[in-house]
Amino acid sequence: MAKQKLVLIGNGMAGVRAVEEVLKLSPDQFEITVFGSEPYPNYNRIELSKVLQGDTKIDDITLNSWEWYEDNGILLYPGETVTAIDKDNQRVYTDKDRQVDYDKLIMATGSVPFMLPLPGADKEGVTAFRDIKDCEKMMECANDYKKAVVIGGGLLGLEAARGLLNLGMDVAVVHIADYLMERQLDKTAGKMLQRELEEQGMNFLLEKHSAEIIGDDRVEGLKFKDGEVIEADLVVMAVGIKPNVSLAKETEIPVNRGILVNDHLETEIPNIFAVGECAEHREMVYGLVAPLYQQGQEMARRMCELDGKGYQGSVLSTQLKVSGVDVFSTGKINEDEETKSIKVFDDWNGVYQKVLIDDGKITGAVLFGDTKDGNRLLSLINKGAAIEEYMETDGGGSDLVADMPDEEIICGCNGVTKGTIVEAINSQGLATVEQVKGCTNASRSCGGCKSLVSELLEHTLGDQFDQFQKESICACTTLSKDEVVEEIKEKGLTHTREVMNVLGWKSEEGCSKCKPALNYYLGMLNPKEYEDEKESRFVNERLHANIQNDGTYSVVPRMYGGVTNATDLRKIADVADKYEVKLIKVTGGQRLDLLGVQKEDLPRIWSELDMPSGSAYAKGLRTVKTCVGADFCRFGTQDSIGLGVQLEKKFEGLNTPHKVKMSVSACPRNCAEGSVKDLGVVGLDGEFEIYVGGNGGTHMRKAELLCKVKTEEEVLDTSAAFLQYYREDATYLERTSAWVERVGLDKIKAVLGDKKTFIDLNHRMEEALSVLQEPWKEALEDQTILKDLYQTVKVP
């Protein structure tokens, strides 16, 4: 039978989770196409605040990688918005003049931030806090300005404020109510939270009504209805969200607050479903993860023509960590005349717990500081339990997870019970939280239940628990990186499938985390014999080009040591004109980046440039940045350009656990910024200093002095020994900064200080370098690669 065509509008958490449920129930029933307005794969919006706070990159909060879409045969169009639906002919149209037919259509358009209609709200420096673009705008503002005002004292506003504090801004939170998070907390918990956050540096203006954003073109302040004015260089509106129903309205799909759906998440239009924050079920619109995932499960059953009771609505609960403070609430949060309550208030330790009771049954709870009873209370409320059932196991000092019944929910976001997790641990041989997450989805969303999952692992595994507490390379195996590498060497394993099969992988196909890691380890161990498995690499590496947010690609030719010439510049200019390159940008690594290239044009551009790849996409050497050096600079003591070119030519194309950036400066002024490079060389009179482990990214780290040497040859040999030790010892995707921090500089010095080891490392490096091929040239000479990668790849 021909596959049915399933189209998903909205590449967010609810929609993609619904697709996951469909694939789980009927993996071969649908040909799936996904449209997402943002230029990213599905990411965890709950973790968005961590991106703003500078702790995390988008890759770290990605739930479904580019490879996941490809592995599941899903055609993803990132950065492309569906603008119209022809419900009669069952076809969608996009803002890029694309039209796609469907048999089933899922609308998961999510929500949009509510922006207060204040005078001046259109000024520069006013933003919402809803997506990656908002984060980037706020981070950019923090570079130049200091005073931020956040309107809204709910969860989103407080997370935005915490992020802006981390970015060095002075932050004031404006809130219309008399305490924070009044929808999730009672007044006592709200005031305790305020006190905690004030100690972190936040300022609060409560019971304030914003009247006007003042300033000329850019915001300069916020005026309140009582006449008070506060200074502001940035105003963040975090006052709520509303369902994104504009497309549904234009398509004449019935809408109230959200898109109206039945218990099976069907709209009133045949073959059109709605799920997530855009859907309205029994007069309720949900904005929390758990109910949205429950909706997806029931919708998938109907779509796959399986029996199901349908979605019955959800008892809302909130398990949060607000700027490091644990809070939980569920059901009713404030007493009325008929409500009784049990309260624990420990002001000294910052713990507050309140359980509400109506007619002898638990109807709600608010927990602050100590939230371990949260999931149990939610489970008791859901089954209409009497307060005595909670009191019988409360405060007895017994093991919490041991006392839980199998049907009790451990992960509220994903609806995963204790029984489900225990069964998976026993039947699948799970031993780590990461493996439980991969198998059951527990702790995959907000992560608030990780400690409970860990306790459940310890309870279930007993004495075996401690021996399993190592970091496995992924959820497909309990083996660590070191164990996998040793098994490969001992058993003579030669390709990724063989490793998975022989070492007992839980998934025959592996996953997007282990496949590139195994490919790297195999190539590192046997560079001459191993044939690189391109299908196991990340998409950017397979295509030798970085995907941009509009679905185009970038081309970065190699410029050794940051040096170019008139001939190469003319080639670049000619190519840019011929292929209508949208932007030519000078990079921080002293190269030229051609942005906005169409996928099918990549091979032709490489051919006409006739220059080596700059490997701007690679887990390997990116650039060797240099200063002008002794030939021209008045302060230069060494030939930094010449040495930089030697280093780049020696190590170009080398595969490493993560990207590597290098530099050579000709004097202590360190103009090539060696203090934030993976390997930085600084020339002095008669010697060179070699620094390692630097990082200028999100996790800033200053490079440490590895050694001083006399000659350029010693620089090359020491660099080779250091890089080879890093290649062999580091975990895949571990930067040198993290590796040096973990291993310790003293150990690295000791390893490289042993003469025999030093020589052996150099020999193994030479072996690795001897088999490298220029990637663009290799692709141009292989018709199979050209056809497979540049004509049929499914992820734009």
Tab-separated table of N, CA and C in Angstrom, residues 220-268:
chain	number	residue	atom	x	y	z
A	220	GLU	N	14.028	54.286	26.435
A	220	GLU	CA	14.864	54.928	27.452
A	220	GLU	C	14.294	54.749	28.851
A	221	GLY	N	13.039	54.330	28.934
A	221	GLY	CA	12.447	54.156	30.253
A	221	GLY	C	11.030	53.634	30.173
A	222	LEU	N	10.461	53.310	31.340
A	222	LEU	CA	9.096	52.824	31.449
A	222	LEU	C	8.341	53.695	32.451
A	223	LYS	N	7.190	54.190	32.031
A	223	LYS	CA	6.366	55.050	32.881
A	223	LYS	C	5.158	54.266	33.376
A	224	PHE	N	4.830	54.453	34.677
A	224	PHE	CA	3.700	53.755	35.273
A	224	PHE	C	2.494	54.687	35.380
A	225	LYS	N	1.347	54.085	35.639
A	225	LYS	CA	0.115	54.884	35.729
A	225	LYS	C	0.132	55.841	36.911
A	226	ASP	N	0.948	55.529	37.942
A	226	ASP	CA	1.030	56.445	39.085
A	226	ASP	C	2.007	57.588	38.843
A	227	GLY	N	2.576	57.666	37.632
A	227	GLY	CA	3.476	58.745	37.269
A	227	GLY	C	4.950	58.445	37.445
A	228	GLU	N	5.298	57.382	38.185
A	228	GLU	CA	6.706	57.040	38.395
A	228	GLU	C	7.336	56.577	37.072
A	229	VAL	N	8.609	56.908	36.891
A	229	VAL	CA	9.358	56.513	35.690
A	229	VAL	C	10.649	55.826	36.124
A	230	ILE	N	10.967	54.710	35.493
A	230	ILE	CA	12.261	54.053	35.740
A	230	ILE	C	13.040	53.979	34.426
A	231	GLU	N	14.357	54.057	34.533
A	231	GLU	CA	15.210	53.973	33.348
A	231	GLU	C	15.218	52.551	32.800
A	232	ALA	N	15.348	52.448	31.476
A	232	ALA	CA	15.428	51.131	30.839
A	232	ALA	C	16.080	51.259	29.467
A	233	ASP	N	17.059	50.406	29.207
A	233	ASP	CA	17.642	50.288	27.865
A	233	ASP	C	17.013	49.124	27.107
A	234	LEU	N	16.376	48.227	27.867
A	234	LEU	CA	15.738	47.048	27.302
A	234	LEU	C	14.468	46.776	28.091
A	235	VAL	N	13.357	46.549	27.392
A	235	VAL	CA	12.099	46.170	28.035
A	235	VAL	C	11.665	44.826	27.469
A	236	VAL	N	11.527	43.847	28.362
A	236	VAL	CA	11.102	42.507	27.971
A	236	VAL	C	9.674	42.292	28.459
A	237	MET	N	8.778	42.002	27.515
A	237	MET	CA	7.389	41.721	27.899
A	237	MET	C	7.209	40.212	28.043
A	238	ALA	N	6.897	39.795	29.261
A	238	ALA	CA	6.664	38.378	29.541
A	238	ALA	C	5.370	38.267	30.321
A	239	VAL	N	4.287	38.735	29.698
A	239	VAL	CA	3.003	38.862	30.405
A	239	VAL	C	2.009	37.779	30.003
A	240	GLY	N	2.449	36.816	29.206
A	240	GLY	CA	1.552	35.728	28.851
A	240	GLY	C	1.610	35.383	27.382
A	241	ILE	N	0.859	34.345	27.028
A	241	ILE	CA	0.805	33.882	25.643
A	241	ILE	C	-0.647	33.701	25.239
A	242	LYS	N	-0.878	33.633	23.936
A	242	LYS	CA	-2.218	33.353	23.429
A	242	LYS	C	-2.096	32.380	22.255
A	243	PRO	N	-3.080	31.491	22.097
A	243	PRO	CA	-2.994	30.501	21.018
A	243	PRO	C	-2.819	31.160	19.658
A	244	ASN	N	-1.970	30.576	18.840
A	244	ASN	CA	-1.732	31.077	17.489
A	244	ASN	C	-2.761	30.440	16.557
A	245	VAL	N	-3.858	31.135	16.341
A	245	VAL	CA	-4.983	30.564	15.587
A	245	VAL	C	-5.247	31.319	14.289
A	246	SER	N	-4.347	32.195	13.886
A	246	SER	CA	-4.597	33.024	12.698
A	246	SER	C	-4.790	32.165	11.450
A	247	LEU	N	-3.951	31.144	11.254
A	247	LEU	CA	-4.073	30.289	10.077
A	247	LEU	C	-5.390	29.515	10.106
A	248	ALA	N	-5.770	29.050	11.294
A	248	ALA	CA	-7.047	28.323	11.420
A	248	ALA	C	-8.223	29.228	11.077
A	249	LYS	N	-8.187	30.466	11.539
A	249	LYS	CA	-9.267	31.411	11.235
A	249	LYS	C	-9.358	31.664	9.740
A	250	GLU	N	-8.205	31.867	9.103
A	250	GLU	CA	-8.193	32.128	7.665
A	250	GLU	C	-8.719	30.929	6.877
A	251	THR	N	-8.551	29.732	7.437
A	251	THR	CA	-8.997	28.508	6.770
A	251	THR	C	-10.436	28.171	7.136
A	252	GLU	N	-11.055	28.990	8.001
A	252	GLU	CA	-12.428	28.802	8.483
A	252	GLU	C	-12.581	27.490	9.245
A	253	ILE	N	-11.534	27.166	10.027
A	253	ILE	CA	-11.606	26.063	10.984
A	253	ILE	C	-12.163	26.644	12.276
A	254	PRO	N	-13.204	26.068	12.858
A	254	PRO	CA	-13.835	26.667	14.047
A	254	PRO	C	-12.840	26.921	15.178
A	255	VAL	N	-12.905	28.141	15.720
A	255	VAL	CA	-11.971	28.608	16.737
A	255	VAL	C	-12.737	29.333	17.824
A	256	ASN	N	-12.368	29.129	19.069
A	256	ASN	CA	-12.830	29.966	20.171
A	256	ASN	C	-11.597	30.721	20.670
A	257	ARG	N	-11.070	30.392	21.854
A	257	ARG	CA	-9.744	30.904	22.222
A	257	ARG	C	-8.677	30.166	21.436
A	258	GLY	N	-8.866	28.833	21.332
A	258	GLY	CA	-7.982	28.009	20.531
A	258	GLY	C	-8.759	27.306	19.445
A	259	ILE	N	-8.076	26.442	18.702
A	259	ILE	CA	-8.733	25.657	17.653
A	259	ILE	C	-9.559	24.564	18.336
A	260	LEU	N	-10.830	24.525	18.085
A	260	LEU	CA	-11.725	23.607	18.784
A	260	LEU	C	-11.468	22.166	18.342
A	261	VAL	N	-11.264	21.276	19.330
A	261	VAL	CA	-11.006	19.862	19.034
A	261	VAL	C	-11.864	18.985	19.937
A	262	ASN	N	-12.083	17.735	19.486
A	262	ASN	CA	-12.791	16.759	20.299
A	262	ASN	C	-11.792	15.941	21.121
A	263	ASP	N	-12.246	14.850	21.744
A	263	ASP	CA	-11.377	14.055	22.607
A	263	ASP	C	-10.247	13.361	21.840
A	264	HIS	N	-10.382	13.292	20.524
A	264	HIS	CA	-9.346	12.662	19.704
A	264	HIS	C	-8.510	13.716	18.973
A	265	LEU	N	-8.646	14.965	19.392
A	265	LEU	CA	-7.898	16.101	18.863
A	265	LEU	C	-8.219	16.385	17.398
A	266	GLU	N	-9.414	15.972	16.961
A	266	GLU	CA	-9.881	16.274	15.612
A	266	GLU	C	-10.602	17.624	15.609
A	267	THR	N	-10.343	18.421	14.605
A	267	THR	CA	-11.123	19.642	14.419
A	267	THR	C	-12.432	19.263	13.739
A	268	GLU	N	-13.254	20.251	13.464
A	268	GLU	CA	-14.518	19.974	12.780
A	268	GLU	C	-14.331	19.786	11.274
